[in-house]
Short mmCIF file of C-alpha atoms in Angstrom, two decimals:
data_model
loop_
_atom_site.label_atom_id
_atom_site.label_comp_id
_atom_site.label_asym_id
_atom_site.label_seq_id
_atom_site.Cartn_x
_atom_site.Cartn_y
_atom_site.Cartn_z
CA UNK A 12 -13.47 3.25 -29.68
CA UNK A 13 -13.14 -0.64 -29.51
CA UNK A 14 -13.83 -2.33 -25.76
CA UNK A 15 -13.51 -5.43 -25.39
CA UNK A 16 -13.78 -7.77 -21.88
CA UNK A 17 -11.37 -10.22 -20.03
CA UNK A 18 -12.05 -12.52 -17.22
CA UNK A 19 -8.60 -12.87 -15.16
CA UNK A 20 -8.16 -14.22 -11.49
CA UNK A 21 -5.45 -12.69 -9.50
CA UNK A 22 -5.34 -13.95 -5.71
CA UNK A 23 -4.75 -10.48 -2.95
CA UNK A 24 -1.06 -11.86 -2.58
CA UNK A 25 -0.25 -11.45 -6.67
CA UNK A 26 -1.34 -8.56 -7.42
CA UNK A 27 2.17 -7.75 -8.61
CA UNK A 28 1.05 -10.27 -11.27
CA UNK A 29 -1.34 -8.44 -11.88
CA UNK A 30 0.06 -5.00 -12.10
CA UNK A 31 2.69 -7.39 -14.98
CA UNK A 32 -0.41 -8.83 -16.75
CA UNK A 33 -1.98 -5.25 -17.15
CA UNK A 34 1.08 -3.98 -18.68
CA UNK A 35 1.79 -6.64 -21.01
CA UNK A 36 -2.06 -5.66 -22.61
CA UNK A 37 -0.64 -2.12 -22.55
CA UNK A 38 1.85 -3.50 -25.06
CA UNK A 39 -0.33 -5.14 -26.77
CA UNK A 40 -2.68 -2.06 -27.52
CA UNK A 41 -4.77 -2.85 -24.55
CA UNK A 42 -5.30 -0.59 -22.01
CA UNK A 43 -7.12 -1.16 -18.84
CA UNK A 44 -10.23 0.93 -18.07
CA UNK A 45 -12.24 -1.30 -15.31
CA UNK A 46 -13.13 -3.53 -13.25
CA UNK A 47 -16.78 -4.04 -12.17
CA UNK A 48 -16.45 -7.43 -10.42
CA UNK A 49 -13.34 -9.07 -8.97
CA UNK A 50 -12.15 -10.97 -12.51
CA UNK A 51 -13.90 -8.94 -15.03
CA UNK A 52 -12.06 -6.49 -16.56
CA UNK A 53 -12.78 -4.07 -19.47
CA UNK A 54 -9.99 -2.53 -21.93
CA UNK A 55 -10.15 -0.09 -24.43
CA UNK A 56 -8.22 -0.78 -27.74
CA UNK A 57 -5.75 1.44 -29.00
CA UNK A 58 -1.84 1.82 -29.74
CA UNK A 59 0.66 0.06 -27.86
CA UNK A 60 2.25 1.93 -24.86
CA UNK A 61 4.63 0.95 -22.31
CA UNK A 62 3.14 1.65 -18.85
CA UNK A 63 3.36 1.39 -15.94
CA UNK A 64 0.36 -0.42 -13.44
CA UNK A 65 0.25 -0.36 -9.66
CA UNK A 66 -2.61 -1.01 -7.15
CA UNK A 67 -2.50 -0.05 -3.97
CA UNK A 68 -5.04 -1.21 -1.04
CA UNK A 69 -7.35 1.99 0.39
CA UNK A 70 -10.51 1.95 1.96
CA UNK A 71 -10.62 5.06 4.31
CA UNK A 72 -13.79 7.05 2.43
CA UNK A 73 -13.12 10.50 5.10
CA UNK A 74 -9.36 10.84 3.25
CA UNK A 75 -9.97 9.36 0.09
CA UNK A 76 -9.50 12.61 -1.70
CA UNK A 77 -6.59 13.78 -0.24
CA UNK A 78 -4.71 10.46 -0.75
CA UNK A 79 -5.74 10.70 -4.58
CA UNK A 80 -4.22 13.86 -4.44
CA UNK A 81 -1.07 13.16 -3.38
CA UNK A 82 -0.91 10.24 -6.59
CA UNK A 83 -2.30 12.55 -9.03
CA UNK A 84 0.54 15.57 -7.88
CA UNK A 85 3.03 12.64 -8.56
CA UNK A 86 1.82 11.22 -12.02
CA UNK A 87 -0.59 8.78 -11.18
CA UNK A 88 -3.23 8.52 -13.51
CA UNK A 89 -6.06 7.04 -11.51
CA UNK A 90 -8.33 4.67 -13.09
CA UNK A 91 -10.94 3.24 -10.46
CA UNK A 92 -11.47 0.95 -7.30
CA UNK A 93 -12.67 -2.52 -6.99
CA UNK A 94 -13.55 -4.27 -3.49
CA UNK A 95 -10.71 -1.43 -2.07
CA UNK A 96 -8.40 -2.15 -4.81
CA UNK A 97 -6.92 1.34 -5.92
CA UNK A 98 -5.68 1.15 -9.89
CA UNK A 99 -3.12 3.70 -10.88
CA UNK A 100 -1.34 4.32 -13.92
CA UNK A 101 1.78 6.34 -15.39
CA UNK A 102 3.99 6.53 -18.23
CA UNK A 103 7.57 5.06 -17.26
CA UNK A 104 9.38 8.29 -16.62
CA UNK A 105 13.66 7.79 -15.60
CA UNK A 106 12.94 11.30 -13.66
CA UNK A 107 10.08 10.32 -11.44
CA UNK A 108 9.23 7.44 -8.87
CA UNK A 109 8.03 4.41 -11.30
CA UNK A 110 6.85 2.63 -8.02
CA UNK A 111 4.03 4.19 -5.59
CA UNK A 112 5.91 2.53 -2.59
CA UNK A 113 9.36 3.07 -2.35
CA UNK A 114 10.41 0.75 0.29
CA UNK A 115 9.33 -3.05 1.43
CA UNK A 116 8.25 -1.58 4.96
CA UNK A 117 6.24 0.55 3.72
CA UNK A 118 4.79 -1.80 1.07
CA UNK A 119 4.20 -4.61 3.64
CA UNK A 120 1.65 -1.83 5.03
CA UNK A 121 -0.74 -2.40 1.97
CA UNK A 122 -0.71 -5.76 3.07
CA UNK A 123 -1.48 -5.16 7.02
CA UNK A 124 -4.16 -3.19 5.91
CA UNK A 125 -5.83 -5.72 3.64
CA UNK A 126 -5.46 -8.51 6.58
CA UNK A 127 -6.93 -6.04 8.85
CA UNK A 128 -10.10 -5.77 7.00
CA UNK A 129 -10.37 -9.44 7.01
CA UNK A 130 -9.34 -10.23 10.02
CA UNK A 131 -12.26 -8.15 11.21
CA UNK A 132 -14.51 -10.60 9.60
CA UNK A 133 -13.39 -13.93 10.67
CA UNK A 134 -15.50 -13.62 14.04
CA UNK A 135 -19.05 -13.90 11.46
CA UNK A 136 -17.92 -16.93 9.48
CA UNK A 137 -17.26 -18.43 12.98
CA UNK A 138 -20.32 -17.51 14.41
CA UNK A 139 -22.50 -18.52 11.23
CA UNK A 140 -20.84 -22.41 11.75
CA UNK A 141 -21.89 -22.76 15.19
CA UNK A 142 -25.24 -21.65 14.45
CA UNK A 143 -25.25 -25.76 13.12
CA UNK A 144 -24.69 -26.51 16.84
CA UNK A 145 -27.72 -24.81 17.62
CA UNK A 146 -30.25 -26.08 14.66
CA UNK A 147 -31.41 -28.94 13.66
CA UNK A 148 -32.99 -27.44 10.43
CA UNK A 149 -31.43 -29.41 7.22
CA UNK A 150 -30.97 -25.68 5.39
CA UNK A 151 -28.94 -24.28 7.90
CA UNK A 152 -26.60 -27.53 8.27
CA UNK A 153 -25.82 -27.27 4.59
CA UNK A 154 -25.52 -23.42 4.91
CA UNK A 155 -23.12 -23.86 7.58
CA UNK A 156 -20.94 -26.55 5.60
CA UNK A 157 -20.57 -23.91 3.21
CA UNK A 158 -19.65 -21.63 5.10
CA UNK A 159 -16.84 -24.02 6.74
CA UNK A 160 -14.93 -24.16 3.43
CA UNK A 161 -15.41 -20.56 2.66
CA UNK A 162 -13.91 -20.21 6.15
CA UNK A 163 -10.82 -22.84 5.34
CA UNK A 164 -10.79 -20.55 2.11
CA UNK A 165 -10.45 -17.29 4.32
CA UNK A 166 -7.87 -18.97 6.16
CA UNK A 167 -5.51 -19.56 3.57
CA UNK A 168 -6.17 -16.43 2.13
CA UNK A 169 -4.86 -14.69 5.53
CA UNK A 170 -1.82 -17.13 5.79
CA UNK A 171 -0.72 -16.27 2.16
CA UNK A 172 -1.52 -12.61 3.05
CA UNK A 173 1.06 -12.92 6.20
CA UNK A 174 3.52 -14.90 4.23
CA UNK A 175 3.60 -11.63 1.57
CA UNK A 176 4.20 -9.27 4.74
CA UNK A 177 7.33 -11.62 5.95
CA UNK A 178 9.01 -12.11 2.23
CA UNK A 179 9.11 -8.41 2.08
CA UNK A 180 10.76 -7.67 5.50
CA UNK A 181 13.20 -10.85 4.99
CA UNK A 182 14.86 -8.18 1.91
CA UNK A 183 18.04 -7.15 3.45
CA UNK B 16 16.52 9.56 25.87
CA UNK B 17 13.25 8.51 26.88
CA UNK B 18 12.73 5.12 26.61
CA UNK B 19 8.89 5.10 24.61
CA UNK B 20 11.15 6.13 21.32
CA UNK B 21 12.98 3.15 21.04
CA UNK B 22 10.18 1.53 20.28
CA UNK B 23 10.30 3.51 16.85
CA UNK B 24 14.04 3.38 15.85
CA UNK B 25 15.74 2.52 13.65
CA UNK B 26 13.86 4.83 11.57
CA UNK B 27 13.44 3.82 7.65
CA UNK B 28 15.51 6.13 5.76
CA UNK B 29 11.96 7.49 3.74
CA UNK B 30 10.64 7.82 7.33
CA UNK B 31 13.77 10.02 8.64
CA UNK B 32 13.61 11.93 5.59
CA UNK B 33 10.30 13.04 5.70
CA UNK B 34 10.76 14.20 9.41
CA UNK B 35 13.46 15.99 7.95
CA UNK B 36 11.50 17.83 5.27
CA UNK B 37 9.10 18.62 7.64
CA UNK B 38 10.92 21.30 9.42
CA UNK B 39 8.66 23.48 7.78
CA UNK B 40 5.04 22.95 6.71
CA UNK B 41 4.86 20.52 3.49
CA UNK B 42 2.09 18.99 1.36
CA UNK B 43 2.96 15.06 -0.07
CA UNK B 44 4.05 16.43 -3.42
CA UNK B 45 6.24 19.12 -1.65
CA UNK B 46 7.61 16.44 0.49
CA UNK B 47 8.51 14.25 -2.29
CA UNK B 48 10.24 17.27 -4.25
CA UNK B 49 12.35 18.47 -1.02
CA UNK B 50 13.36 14.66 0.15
CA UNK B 51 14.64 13.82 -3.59
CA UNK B 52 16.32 16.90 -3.58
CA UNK B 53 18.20 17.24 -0.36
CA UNK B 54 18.90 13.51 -0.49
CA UNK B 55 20.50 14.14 -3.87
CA UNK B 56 17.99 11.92 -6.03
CA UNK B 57 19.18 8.99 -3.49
CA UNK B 58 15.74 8.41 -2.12
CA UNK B 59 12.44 8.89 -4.45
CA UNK B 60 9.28 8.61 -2.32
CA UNK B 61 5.86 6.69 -4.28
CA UNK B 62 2.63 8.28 -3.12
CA UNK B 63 2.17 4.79 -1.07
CA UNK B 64 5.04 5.27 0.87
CA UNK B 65 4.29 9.06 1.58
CA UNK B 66 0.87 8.57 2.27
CA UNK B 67 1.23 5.80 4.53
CA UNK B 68 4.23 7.68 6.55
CA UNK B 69 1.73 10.80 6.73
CA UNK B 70 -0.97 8.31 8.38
CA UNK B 71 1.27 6.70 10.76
CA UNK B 72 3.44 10.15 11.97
CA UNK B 73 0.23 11.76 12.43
CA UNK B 74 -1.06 8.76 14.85
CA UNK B 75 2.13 8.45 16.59
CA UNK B 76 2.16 12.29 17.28
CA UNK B 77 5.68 12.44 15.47
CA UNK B 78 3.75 15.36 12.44
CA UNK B 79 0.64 17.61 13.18
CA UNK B 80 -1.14 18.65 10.22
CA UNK B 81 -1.22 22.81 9.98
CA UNK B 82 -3.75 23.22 6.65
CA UNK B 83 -5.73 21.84 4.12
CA UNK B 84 -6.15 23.75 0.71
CA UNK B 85 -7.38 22.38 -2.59
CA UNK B 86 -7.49 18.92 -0.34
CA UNK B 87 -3.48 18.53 -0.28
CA UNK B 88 -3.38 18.61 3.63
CA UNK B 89 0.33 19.89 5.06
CA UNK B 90 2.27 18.93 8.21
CA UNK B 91 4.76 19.86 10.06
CA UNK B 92 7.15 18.16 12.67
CA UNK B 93 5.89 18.21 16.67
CA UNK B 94 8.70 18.45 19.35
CA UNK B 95 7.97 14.81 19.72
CA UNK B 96 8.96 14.09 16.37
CA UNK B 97 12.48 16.47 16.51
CA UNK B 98 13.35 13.67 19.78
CA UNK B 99 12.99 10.69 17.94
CA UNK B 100 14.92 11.97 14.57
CA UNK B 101 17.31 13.48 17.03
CA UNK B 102 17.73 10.11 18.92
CA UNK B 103 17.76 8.13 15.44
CA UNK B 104 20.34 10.63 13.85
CA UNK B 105 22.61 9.82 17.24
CA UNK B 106 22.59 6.11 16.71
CA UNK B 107 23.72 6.89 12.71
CA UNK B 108 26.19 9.11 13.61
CA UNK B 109 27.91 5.83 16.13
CA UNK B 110 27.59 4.08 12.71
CA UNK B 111 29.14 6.30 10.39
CA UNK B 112 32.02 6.54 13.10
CA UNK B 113 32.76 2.57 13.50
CA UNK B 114 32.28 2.73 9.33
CA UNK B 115 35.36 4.92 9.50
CA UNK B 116 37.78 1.82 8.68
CA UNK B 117 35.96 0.96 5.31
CA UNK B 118 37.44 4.12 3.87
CA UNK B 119 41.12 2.41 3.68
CA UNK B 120 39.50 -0.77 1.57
#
């Protein structure tokens, strides 16, 4: 069995690209098997296949079993979590659901929950710049410069997250 | 009508369905079986969606959840949950009659 590795960066708001990207290896005789950092990803060589890739965002450890239930009763092959990144995968079937959410409201709920999480965080970045105001030490001014543009970063991050959540309710 | 439901109409048509299904206890897969069957293959739930309405109806009070075996949990619809369908299948049932004068196009 042939592995071979692939660095890739997808931004939070493309992971359809992603899901695309994944299946176009598929076709190519490369199918996914992980991803240990965000980027890094491992496939495992074999014949071509046409399926089907979708992550979902999950990070709720008490139900984590009985959501992977309900995925595996419905086809999904799961293949492994990165950062709270759920892969799945499944053969395209015309007699089953080839999408694991079947409407844009209920889609735009991966989202929410993502820019929940982060959202939750923005308070320490904050609170790590203003620790310059407080310091004079020269370590802690840089540190806190670079944690401004890792904020600016985070920022963007959450306004490309919200614009995701409003193209999918715009659908008529 | 009380007036806290209108907060959570119109209903999605996966949402209404499920509430539908629910009428008696139902695990996710059993939920996506019934709804694609009573809705005549017009609405296929993903796991996402189902999971996510399970989550949500449970928080809202609109589903209780009556058992957990092999760690499929199963729900049923609260009296709650029959007065907001009810009150969503009302408001459908003013559309489908104004929607009478498309038959003659």
């Amino acid at each position: 069995m042939t592995t071979i590795r692939q660095f890739r960066w997808f931004w939070a708001w493309d992971d359809e690209k992603e899901e695309d990207w994944l299946e176009q290896m598929a076709q190519q005789g490369y199918h996914f098997q992980s991803v240990s950092l965000p980027g890094f990803y491992t496939f495992e060589q074999g014949e071509p296949r046409s399926d089907i890739y979708r992550l979902d965002y999950f990070t709720n450890p008490k139900d984590r079993e009985n959501y992977l239930q309900i995925f595996s009763d419905s086809g999904w092959e799961y293949m492994g979590e990165m950062n709270g990144w759920q892969y799945f995968r499944k053969q395209k079937s015309d007699s089953t659901a080839n999408e694991i959410y079947s409407d844009p409201e209920s889609k735009a709920q991966k989202y929410k929950r993502l820019l929940l999480f982060l959202v939750i965080f923005l308070p320490i970045y904050f609170n790590f710049i203003f620790l310059n105001e407080r310091s004079g030490s020269t370590f802690i001014k840089v540190f806190s410069f670079v944690m401004f543009f890792l904020l600016l970063l985070y920022i963007y991050i959450i306004i490309r997250l919200i614009k995701r959540i409003n193209d999918l309710r715009k659908r008529i | 009508m009380n007036s806290d439901y209108k907060k959570y109409l119109p209903l999605s048509e996966s949402t209404a369905y499920i509430l539908l299904a629910l009428i008696e206890p139902l695990h996710g897969y059993g939920v996506m079986q019934k709804v694609e069957q009573i809705s005549q293959g017009t609405v296929r739930l993903g796991p996402g969606t189902l999971y996510g309405a399970f989550t949500t109806l449970e928080s809202e009070g609109m589903i209780v959840k009556t058992g957990e075996t092999e760690r499929r949990k199963s729900y049923t619809i609260t009296g709650k949950g029959k007065r907001v369908l009810q009150e969503h299948i009302r408001r459908l049932e003013i559309l489908i009659t104004n929607a009478e004068i498309t038959k003659g196009w």
